[in-house]
mmCIF file of C-alpha atoms in Angstrom:
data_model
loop_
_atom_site.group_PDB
_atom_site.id
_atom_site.type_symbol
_atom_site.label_atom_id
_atom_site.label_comp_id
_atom_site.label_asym_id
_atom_site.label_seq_id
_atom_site.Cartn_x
_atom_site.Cartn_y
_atom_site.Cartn_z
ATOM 1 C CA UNK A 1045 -2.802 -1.238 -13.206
ATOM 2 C CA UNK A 1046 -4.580 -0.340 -10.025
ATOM 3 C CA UNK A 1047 -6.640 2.499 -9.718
ATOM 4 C CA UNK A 1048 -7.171 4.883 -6.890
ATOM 5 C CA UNK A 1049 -11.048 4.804 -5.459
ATOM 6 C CA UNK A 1050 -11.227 8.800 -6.533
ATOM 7 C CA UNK A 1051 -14.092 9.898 -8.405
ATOM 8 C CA UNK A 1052 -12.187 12.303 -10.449
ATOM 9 C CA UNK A 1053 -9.938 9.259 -11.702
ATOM 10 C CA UNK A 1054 -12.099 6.901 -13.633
ATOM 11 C CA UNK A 1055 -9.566 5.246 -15.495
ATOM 12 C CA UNK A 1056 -5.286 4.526 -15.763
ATOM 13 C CA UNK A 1057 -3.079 3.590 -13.635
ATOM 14 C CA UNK A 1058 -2.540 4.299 -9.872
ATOM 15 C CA UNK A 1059 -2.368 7.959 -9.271
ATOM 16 C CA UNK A 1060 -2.494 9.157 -5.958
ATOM 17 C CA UNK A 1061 -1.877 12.810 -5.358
ATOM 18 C CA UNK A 1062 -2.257 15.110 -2.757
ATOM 19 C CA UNK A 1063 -2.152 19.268 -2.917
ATOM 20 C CA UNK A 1064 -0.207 20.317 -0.157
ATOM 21 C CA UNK A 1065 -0.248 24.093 -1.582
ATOM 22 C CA UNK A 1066 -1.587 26.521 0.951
ATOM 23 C CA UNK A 1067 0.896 29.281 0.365
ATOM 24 C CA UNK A 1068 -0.199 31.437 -2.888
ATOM 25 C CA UNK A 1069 2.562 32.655 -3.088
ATOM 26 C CA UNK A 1070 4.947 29.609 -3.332
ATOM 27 C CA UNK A 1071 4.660 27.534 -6.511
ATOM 28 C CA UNK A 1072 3.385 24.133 -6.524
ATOM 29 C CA UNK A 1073 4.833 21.274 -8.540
ATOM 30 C CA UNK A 1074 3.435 18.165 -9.559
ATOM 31 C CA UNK A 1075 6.128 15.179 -9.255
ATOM 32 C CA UNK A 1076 5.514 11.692 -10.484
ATOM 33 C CA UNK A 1077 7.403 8.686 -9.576
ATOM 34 C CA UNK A 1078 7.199 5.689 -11.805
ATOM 35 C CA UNK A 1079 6.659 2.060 -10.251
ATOM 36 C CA UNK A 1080 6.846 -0.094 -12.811
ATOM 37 C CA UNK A 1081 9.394 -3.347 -14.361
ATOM 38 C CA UNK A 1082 12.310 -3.394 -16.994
ATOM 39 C CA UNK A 1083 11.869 -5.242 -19.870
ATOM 40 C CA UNK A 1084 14.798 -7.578 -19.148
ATOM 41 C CA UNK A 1085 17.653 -7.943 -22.225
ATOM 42 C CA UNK A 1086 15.532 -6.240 -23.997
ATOM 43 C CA UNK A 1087 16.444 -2.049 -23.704
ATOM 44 C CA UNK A 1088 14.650 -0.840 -26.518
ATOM 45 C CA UNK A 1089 11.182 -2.459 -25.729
ATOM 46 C CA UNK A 1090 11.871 -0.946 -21.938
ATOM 47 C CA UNK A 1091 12.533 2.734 -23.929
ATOM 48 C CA UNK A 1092 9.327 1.799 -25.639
ATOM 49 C CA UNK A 1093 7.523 1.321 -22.452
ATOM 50 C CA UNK A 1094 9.417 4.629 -20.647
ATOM 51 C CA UNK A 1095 7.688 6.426 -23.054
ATOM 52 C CA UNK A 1096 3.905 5.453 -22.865
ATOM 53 C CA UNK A 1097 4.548 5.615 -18.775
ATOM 54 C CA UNK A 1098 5.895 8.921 -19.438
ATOM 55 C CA UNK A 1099 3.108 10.172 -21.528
ATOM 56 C CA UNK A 1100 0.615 8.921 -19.096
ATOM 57 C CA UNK A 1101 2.036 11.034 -16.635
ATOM 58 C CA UNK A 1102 2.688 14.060 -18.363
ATOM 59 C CA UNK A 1103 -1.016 13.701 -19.299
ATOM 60 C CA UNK A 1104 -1.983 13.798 -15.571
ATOM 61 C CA UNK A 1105 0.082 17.299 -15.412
ATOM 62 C CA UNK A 1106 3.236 15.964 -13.906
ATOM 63 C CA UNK A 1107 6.255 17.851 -14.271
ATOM 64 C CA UNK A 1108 9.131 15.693 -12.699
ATOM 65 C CA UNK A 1109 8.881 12.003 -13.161
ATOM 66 C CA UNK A 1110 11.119 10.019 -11.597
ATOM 67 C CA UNK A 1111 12.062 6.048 -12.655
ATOM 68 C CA UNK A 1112 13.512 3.529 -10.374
ATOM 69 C CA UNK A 1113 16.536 2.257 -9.769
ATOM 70 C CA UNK A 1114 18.514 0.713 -13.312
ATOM 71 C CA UNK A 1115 14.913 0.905 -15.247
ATOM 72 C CA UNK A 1116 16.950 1.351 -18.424
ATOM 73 C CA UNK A 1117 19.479 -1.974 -18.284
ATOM 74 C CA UNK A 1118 17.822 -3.721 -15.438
ATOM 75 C CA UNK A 1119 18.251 -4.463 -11.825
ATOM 76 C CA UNK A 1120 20.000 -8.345 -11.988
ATOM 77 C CA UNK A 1121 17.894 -9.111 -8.960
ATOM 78 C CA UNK A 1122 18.425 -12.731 -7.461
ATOM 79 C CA UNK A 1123 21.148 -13.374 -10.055
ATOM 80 C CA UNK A 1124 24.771 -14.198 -8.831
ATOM 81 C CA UNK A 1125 26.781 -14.226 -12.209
ATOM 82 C CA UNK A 1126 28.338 -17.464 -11.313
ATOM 83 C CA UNK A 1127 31.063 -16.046 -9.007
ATOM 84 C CA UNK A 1128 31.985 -17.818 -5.653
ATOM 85 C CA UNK A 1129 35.262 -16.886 -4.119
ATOM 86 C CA UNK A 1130 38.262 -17.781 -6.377
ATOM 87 C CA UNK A 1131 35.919 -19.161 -9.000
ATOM 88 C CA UNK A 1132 33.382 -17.505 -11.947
ATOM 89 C CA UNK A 1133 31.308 -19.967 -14.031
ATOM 90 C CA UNK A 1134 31.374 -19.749 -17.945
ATOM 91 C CA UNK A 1135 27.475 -19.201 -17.384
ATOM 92 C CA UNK A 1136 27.807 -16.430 -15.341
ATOM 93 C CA UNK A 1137 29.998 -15.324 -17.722
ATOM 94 C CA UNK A 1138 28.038 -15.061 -20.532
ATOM 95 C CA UNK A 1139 25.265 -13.679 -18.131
ATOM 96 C CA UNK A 1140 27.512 -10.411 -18.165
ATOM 97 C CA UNK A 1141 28.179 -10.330 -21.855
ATOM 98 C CA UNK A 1142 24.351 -10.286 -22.271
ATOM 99 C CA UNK A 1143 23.900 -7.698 -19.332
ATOM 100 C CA UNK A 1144 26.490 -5.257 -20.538
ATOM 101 C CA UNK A 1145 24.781 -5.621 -24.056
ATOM 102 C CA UNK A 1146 21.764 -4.405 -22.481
ATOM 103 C CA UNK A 1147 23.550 -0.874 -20.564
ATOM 104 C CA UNK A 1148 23.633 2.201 -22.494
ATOM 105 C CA UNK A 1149 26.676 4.424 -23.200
ATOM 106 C CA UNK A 1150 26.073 8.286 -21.525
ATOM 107 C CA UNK A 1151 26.116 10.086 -23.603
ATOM 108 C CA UNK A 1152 24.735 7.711 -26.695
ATOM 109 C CA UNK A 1153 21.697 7.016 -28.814
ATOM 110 C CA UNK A 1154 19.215 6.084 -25.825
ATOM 111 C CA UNK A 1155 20.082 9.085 -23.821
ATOM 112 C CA UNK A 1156 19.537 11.118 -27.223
ATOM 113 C CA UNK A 1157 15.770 9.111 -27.237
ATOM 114 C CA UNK A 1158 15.617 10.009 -23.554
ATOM 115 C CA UNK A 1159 16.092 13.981 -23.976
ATOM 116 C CA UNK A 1160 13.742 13.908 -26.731
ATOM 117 C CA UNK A 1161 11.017 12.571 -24.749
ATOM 118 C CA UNK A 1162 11.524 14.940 -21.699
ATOM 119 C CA UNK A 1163 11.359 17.363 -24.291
ATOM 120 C CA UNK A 1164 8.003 16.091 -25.896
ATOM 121 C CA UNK A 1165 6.316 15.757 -23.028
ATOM 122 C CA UNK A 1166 7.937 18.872 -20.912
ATOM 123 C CA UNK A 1167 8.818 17.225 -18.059
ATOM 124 C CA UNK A 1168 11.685 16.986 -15.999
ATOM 125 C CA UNK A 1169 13.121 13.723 -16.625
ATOM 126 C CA UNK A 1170 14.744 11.501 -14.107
ATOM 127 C CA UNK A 1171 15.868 8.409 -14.661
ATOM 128 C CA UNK A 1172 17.695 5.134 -13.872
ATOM 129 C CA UNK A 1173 19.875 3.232 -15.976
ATOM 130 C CA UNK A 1174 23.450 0.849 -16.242
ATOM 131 C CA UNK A 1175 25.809 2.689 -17.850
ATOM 132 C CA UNK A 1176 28.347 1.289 -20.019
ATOM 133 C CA UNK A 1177 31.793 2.562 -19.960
ATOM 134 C CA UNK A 1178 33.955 0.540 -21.864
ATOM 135 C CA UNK A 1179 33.480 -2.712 -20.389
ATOM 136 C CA UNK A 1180 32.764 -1.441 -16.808
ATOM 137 C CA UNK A 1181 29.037 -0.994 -15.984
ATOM 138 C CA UNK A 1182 27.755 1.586 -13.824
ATOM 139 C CA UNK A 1183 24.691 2.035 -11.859
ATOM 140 C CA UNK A 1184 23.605 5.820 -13.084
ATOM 141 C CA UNK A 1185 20.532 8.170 -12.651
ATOM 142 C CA UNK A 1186 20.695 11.089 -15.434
ATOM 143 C CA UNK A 1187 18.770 13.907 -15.783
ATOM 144 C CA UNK A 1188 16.696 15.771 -18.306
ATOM 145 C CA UNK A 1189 15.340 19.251 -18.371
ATOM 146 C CA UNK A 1190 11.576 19.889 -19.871
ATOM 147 C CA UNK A 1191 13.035 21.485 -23.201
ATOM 148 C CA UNK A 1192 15.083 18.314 -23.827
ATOM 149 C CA UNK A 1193 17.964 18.816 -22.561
ATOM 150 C CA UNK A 1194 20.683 16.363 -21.190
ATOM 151 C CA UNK A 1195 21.551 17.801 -17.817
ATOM 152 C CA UNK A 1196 23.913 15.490 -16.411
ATOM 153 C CA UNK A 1197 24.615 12.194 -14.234
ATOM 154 C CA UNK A 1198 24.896 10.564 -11.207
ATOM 155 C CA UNK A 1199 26.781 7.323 -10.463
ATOM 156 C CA UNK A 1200 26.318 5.085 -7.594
ATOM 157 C CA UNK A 1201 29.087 5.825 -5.452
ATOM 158 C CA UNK A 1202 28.924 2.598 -3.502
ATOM 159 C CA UNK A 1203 27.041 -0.417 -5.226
ATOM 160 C CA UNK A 1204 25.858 -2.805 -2.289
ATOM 161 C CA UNK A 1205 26.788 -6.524 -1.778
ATOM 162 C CA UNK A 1206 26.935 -8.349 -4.938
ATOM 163 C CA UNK A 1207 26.277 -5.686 -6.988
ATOM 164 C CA UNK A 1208 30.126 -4.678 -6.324
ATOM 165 C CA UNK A 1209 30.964 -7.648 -8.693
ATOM 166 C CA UNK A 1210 28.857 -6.167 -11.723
ATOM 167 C CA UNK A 1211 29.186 -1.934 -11.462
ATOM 168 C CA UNK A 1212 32.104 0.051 -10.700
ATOM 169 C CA UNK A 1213 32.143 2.665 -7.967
ATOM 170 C CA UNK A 1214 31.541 6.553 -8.795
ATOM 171 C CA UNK A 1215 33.461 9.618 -7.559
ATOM 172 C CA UNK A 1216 32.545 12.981 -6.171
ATOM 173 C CA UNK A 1217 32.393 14.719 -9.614
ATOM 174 C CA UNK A 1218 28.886 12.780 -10.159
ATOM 175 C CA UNK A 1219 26.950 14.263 -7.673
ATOM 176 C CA UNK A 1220 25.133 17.140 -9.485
ATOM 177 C CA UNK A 1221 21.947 19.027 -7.522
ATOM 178 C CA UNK A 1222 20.572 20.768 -11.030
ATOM 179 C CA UNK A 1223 18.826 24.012 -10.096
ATOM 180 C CA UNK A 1224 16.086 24.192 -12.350
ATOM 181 C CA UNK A 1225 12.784 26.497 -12.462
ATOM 182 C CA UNK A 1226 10.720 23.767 -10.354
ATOM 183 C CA UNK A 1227 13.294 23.871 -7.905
ATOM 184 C CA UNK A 1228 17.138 22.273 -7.183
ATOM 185 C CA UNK A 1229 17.081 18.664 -8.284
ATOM 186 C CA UNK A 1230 19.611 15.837 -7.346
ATOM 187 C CA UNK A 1231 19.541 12.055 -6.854
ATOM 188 C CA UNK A 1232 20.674 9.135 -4.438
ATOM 189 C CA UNK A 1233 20.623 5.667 -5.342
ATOM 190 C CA UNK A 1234 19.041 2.800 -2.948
ATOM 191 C CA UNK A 1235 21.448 2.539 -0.063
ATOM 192 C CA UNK A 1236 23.923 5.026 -0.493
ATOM 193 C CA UNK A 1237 21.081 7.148 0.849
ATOM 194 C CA UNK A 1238 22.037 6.020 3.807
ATOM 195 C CA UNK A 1239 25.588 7.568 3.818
ATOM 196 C CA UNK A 1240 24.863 10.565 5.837
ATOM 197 C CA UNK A 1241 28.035 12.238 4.637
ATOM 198 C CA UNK A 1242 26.782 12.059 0.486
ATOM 199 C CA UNK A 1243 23.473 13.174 2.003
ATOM 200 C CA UNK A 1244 25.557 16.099 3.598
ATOM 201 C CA UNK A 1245 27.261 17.071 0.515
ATOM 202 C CA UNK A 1246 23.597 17.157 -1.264
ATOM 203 C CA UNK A 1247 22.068 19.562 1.079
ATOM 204 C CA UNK A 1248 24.889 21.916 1.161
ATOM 205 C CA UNK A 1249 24.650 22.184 -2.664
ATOM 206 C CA UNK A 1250 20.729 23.040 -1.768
ATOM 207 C CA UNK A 1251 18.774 19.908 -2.763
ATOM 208 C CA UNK A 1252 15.051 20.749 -2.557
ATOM 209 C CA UNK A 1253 14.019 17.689 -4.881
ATOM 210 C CA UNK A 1254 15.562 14.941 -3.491
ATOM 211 C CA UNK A 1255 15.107 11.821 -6.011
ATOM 212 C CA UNK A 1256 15.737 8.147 -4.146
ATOM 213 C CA UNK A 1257 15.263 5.600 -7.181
ATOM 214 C CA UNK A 1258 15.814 2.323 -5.316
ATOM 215 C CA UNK A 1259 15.806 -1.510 -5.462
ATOM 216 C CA UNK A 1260 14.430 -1.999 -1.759
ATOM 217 C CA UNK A 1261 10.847 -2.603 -1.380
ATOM 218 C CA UNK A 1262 11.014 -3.460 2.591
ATOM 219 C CA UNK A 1263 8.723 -1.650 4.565
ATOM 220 C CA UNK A 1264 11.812 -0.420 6.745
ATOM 221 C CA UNK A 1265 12.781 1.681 3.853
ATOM 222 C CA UNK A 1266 10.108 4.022 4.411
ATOM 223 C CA UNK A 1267 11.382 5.262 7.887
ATOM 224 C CA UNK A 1268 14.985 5.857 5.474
ATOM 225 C CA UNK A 1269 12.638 8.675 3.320
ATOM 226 C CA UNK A 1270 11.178 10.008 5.957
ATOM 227 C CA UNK A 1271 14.548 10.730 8.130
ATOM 228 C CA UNK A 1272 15.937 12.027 4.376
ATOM 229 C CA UNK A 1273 13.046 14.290 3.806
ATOM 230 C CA UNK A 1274 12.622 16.027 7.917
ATOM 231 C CA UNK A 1275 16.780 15.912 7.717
ATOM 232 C CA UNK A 1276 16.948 17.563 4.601
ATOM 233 C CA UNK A 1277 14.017 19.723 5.066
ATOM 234 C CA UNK A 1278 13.442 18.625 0.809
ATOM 235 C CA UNK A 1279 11.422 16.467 -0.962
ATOM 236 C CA UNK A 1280 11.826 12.785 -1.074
ATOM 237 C CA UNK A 1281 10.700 11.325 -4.466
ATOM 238 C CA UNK A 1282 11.491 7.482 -4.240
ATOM 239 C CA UNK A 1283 10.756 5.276 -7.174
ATOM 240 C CA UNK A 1284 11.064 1.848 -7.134
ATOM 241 C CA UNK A 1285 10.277 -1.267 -9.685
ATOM 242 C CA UNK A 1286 6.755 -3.541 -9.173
ATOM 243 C CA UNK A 1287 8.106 -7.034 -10.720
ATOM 244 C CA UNK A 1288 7.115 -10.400 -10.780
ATOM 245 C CA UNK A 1289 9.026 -13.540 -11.971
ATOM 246 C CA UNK A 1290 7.596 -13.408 -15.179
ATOM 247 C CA UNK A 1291 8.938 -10.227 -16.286
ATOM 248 C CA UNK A 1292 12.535 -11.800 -16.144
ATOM 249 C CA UNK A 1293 14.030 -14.477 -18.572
ATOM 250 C CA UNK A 1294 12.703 -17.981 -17.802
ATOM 251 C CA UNK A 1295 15.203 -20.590 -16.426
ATOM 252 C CA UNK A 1296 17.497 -21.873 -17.193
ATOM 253 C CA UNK A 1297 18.370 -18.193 -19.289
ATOM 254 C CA UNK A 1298 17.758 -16.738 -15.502
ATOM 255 C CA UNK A 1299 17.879 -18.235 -12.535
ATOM 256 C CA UNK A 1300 17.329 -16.749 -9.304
ATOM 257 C CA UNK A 1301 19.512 -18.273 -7.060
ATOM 258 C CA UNK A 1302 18.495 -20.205 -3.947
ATOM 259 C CA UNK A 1303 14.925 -19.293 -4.342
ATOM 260 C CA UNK A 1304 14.112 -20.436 -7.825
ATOM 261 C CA UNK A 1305 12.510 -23.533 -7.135
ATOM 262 C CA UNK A 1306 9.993 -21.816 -4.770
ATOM 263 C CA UNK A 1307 8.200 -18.986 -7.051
ATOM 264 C CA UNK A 1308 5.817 -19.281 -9.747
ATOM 265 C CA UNK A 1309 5.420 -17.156 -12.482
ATOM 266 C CA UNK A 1310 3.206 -14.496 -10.641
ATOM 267 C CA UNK A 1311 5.420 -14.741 -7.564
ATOM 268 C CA UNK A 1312 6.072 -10.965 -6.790
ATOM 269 C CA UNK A 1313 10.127 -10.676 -6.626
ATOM 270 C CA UNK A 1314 10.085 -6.888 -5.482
ATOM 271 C CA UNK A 1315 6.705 -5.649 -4.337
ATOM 272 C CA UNK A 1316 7.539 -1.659 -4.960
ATOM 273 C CA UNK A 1317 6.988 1.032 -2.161
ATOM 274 C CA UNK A 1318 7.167 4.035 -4.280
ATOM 275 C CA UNK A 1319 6.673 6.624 -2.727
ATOM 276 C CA UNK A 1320 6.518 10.953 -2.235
ATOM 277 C CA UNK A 1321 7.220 12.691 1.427
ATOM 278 C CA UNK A 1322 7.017 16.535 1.973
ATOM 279 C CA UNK A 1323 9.798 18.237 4.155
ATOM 280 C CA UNK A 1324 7.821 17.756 7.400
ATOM 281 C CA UNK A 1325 7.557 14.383 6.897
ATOM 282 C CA UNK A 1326 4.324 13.754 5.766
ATOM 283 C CA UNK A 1327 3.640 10.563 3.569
ATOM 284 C CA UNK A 1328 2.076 12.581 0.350
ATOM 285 C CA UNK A 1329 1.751 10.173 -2.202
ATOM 286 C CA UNK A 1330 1.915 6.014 -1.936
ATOM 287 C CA UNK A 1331 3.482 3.560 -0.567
ATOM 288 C CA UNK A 1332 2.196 1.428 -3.222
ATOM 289 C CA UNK A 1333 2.560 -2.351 -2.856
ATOM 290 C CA UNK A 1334 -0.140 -3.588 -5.339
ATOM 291 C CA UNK A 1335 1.306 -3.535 -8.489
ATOM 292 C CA UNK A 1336 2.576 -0.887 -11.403
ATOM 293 C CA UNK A 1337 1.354 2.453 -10.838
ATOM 294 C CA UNK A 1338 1.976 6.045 -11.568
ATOM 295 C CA UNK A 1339 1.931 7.525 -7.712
ATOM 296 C CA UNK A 1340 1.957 11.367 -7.832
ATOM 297 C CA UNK A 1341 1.667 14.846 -5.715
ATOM 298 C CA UNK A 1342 1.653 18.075 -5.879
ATOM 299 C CA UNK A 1343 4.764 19.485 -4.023
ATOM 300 C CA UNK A 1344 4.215 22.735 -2.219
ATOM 301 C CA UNK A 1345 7.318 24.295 -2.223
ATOM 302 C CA UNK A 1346 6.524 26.954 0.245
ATOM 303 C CA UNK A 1347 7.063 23.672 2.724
ATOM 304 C CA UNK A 1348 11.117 23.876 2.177
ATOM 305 C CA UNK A 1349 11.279 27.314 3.772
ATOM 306 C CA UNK A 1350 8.702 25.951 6.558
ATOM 307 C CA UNK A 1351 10.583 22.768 7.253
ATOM 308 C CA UNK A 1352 14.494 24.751 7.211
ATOM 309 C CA UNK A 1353 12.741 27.917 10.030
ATOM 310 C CA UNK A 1354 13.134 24.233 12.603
ATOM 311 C CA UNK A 1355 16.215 22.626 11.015
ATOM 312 C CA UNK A 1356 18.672 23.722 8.381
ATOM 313 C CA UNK A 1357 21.544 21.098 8.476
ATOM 314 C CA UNK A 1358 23.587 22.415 6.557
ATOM 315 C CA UNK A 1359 22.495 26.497 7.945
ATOM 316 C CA UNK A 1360 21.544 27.418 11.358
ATOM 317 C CA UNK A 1361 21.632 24.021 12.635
ATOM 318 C CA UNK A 1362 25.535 23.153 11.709
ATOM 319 C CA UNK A 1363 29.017 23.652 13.926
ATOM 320 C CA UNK A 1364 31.129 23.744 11.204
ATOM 321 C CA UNK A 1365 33.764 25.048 14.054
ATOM 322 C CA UNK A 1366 33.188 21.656 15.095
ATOM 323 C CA UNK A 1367 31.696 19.047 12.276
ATOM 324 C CA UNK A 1368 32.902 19.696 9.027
ATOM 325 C CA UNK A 1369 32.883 18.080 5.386
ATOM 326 C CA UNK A 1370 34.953 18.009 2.564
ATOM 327 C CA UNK A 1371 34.209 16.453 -0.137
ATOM 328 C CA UNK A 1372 37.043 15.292 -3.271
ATOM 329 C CA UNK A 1373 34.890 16.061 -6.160
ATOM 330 C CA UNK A 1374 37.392 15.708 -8.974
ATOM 331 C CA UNK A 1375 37.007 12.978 -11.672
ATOM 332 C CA UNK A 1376 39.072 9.961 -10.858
ATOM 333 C CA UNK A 1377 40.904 8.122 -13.396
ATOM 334 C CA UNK A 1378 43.369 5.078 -13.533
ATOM 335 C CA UNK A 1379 45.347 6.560 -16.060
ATOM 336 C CA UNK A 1380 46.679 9.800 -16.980
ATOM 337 C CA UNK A 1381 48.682 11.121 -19.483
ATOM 338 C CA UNK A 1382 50.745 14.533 -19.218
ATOM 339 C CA UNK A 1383 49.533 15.697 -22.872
ATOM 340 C CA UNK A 1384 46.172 15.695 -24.229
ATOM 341 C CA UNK A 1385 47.615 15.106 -27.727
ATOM 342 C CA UNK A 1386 50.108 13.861 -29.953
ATOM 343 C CA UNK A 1387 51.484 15.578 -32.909
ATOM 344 C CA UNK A 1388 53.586 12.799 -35.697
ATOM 345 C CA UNK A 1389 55.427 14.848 -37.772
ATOM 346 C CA UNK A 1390 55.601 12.993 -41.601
ATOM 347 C CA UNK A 1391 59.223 13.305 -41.945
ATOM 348 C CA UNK A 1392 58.733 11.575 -45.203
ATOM 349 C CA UNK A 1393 57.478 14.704 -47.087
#
């Protein structure tokens, strides 16, 4: 990994951090966001590696670390699962059958791994996976408190463009904002951050920690944390993965489609742009572009009250009388049945 020209750092991975405290009486909190590749297929070598990336940063003092975007499970990126309209390949097919093997049911055995490392480490764990419901697959962030503890989840409520054909759609009763002692924690997924209604519901439950794990590594994507973090008046922790061909299945297992005959094994397929901003909008920490890193800060949170005296969206700055929100956030379900049990009587005694 890269390393930061800092004389303090003399060795690990990218770590660049900024202390934004100047209040002493507002706590400070160091977040970490992780920018780093899946193991593809392969979910317990990519818990294996969550874990050494995890204890790297707790060593470094963080105490929020945030993954990207389906870390656990894998972003499919460049894959098309064999579907054209009216048609779906027997390859693409099988493609799904090995990509569902590789989600995780929430609550299961890898979340279970998952709490106890947040635990080990005591850090506030956030992180990306595909869930596994059945045989629907979701694209989920869930959350971990520092003593181990399984918080909750959110699910994508809007997958984008192809990835429609591989996750299902959450509802409104997955979008948690965890108050914790480091502050009120929550979590938007790639470009549903740029639903400004979801945003809306986020602030008015008081999101201060604003996690963005993403898939987008364009440089336009910055200007998308920035607005979050000055609109929100929170902090914008975005975490995206640093991959290169090679750390996908080689063809024909995985193909990228239309572009697999021009990259080489060392051809970067998503360059990263992790990155931290602070309420105001300044850049704190990142955007990294060079490779995996750990890219930290430490988040003044005397800067939420700073940033909200300007602009409180959801506060002083709102016409409800005018503009208002409501949000449906009841679980959804296709089926429903009138009693939760069933008693057979054994008429045969």
């Amino acid at each position: 990994m890269a390393l930061v020209t800092t004389p303090t750092v003399n060795d690990g991975p990218l770590f660049a951090e900024v202390n934004m405290s100047s209040d002493f009486n507002a706590p400070t909190v160091r977040a970490t966001v992780v920018q780093a590749s899946t193991i593809f297929y392969d979910t317990p070598a990519t818990l294996d590696k969550a874990e050494r990336l995890l204890a790297e940063a707790a060593s470094y003092g963080a105490q929020i670390v945030v993954f990207p975007e389906a870390f656990i499970g894998g972003y499919p990126r460049g894959s098309n699962f064999g579907v054209s309209i009216g048609n779906r390949t027997a390859k693409g097919k099988e493609d799904f059958r090995k990509y569902h093997s590789a989600a995780i049911d929430v609550p299961g055995p890898e979340v279970d791994r998952l709490a106890a490392m947040a635990g080990k480490y005591k850090v506030y764990l956030v992180m990306g996976v595909i869930e596994r419901e059945g045989y629907t697959l979701y694209c989920t962030v869930i959350f971990f408190d520092s003593q181990g503890c399984y918080l909750g989840k959110h699910r994508k409520l809007m997958p984008t463009a192809l990835e429609r054909i591989i996750w299902g759609f959450g509802d409104g009763s997955t979008i948690p904002v965890f108050e914790t002692p480091i502050g009120k924690i929550g979590a938007a997924i790639c470009w549903e951050n740029k639903m400004p209604l979801l945003r809306t519901a986020m602030y008015a439950k008081g999101v201060e920690i604003y996690c963005a794990p993403t898939a987008d590594s364009r440089e336009v994507w910055q200007a998308s944390m920035t607005h979050i973090a000055l609109e929100g008046g929170c902090f914008v922790l975005s975490a995206n993965q640093f991959c290169r061909r090679r750390d996908y299945p080689s063809p024909p297992e995985y193909v990228f489609a239309g572009t697999e005959e021009n990259l080489t094994p060392d051809s970067v397929v998503c360059a990263g742009g992790s990155v931290i901003i602070s309420p105001s909008g300044a850049v704190l920490a990142g955007p990294s572009y060079e490779g995996e890193a750990l890219i930290s800060a430490d988040l003044d949170l005397g800067e939420i009250a700073r940033a909200k005296f300007d602009f409180d969206v959801v506060g002083h700055y709102s016409r409800p009388e005018v503009l208002s929100l409501v949000v449906k956030d009841h679980p959804t379900s296709p089926v429903t049945f009138t009693s939760t049990s069933t008693k057979i009587e054994d008429k045969t005694k």
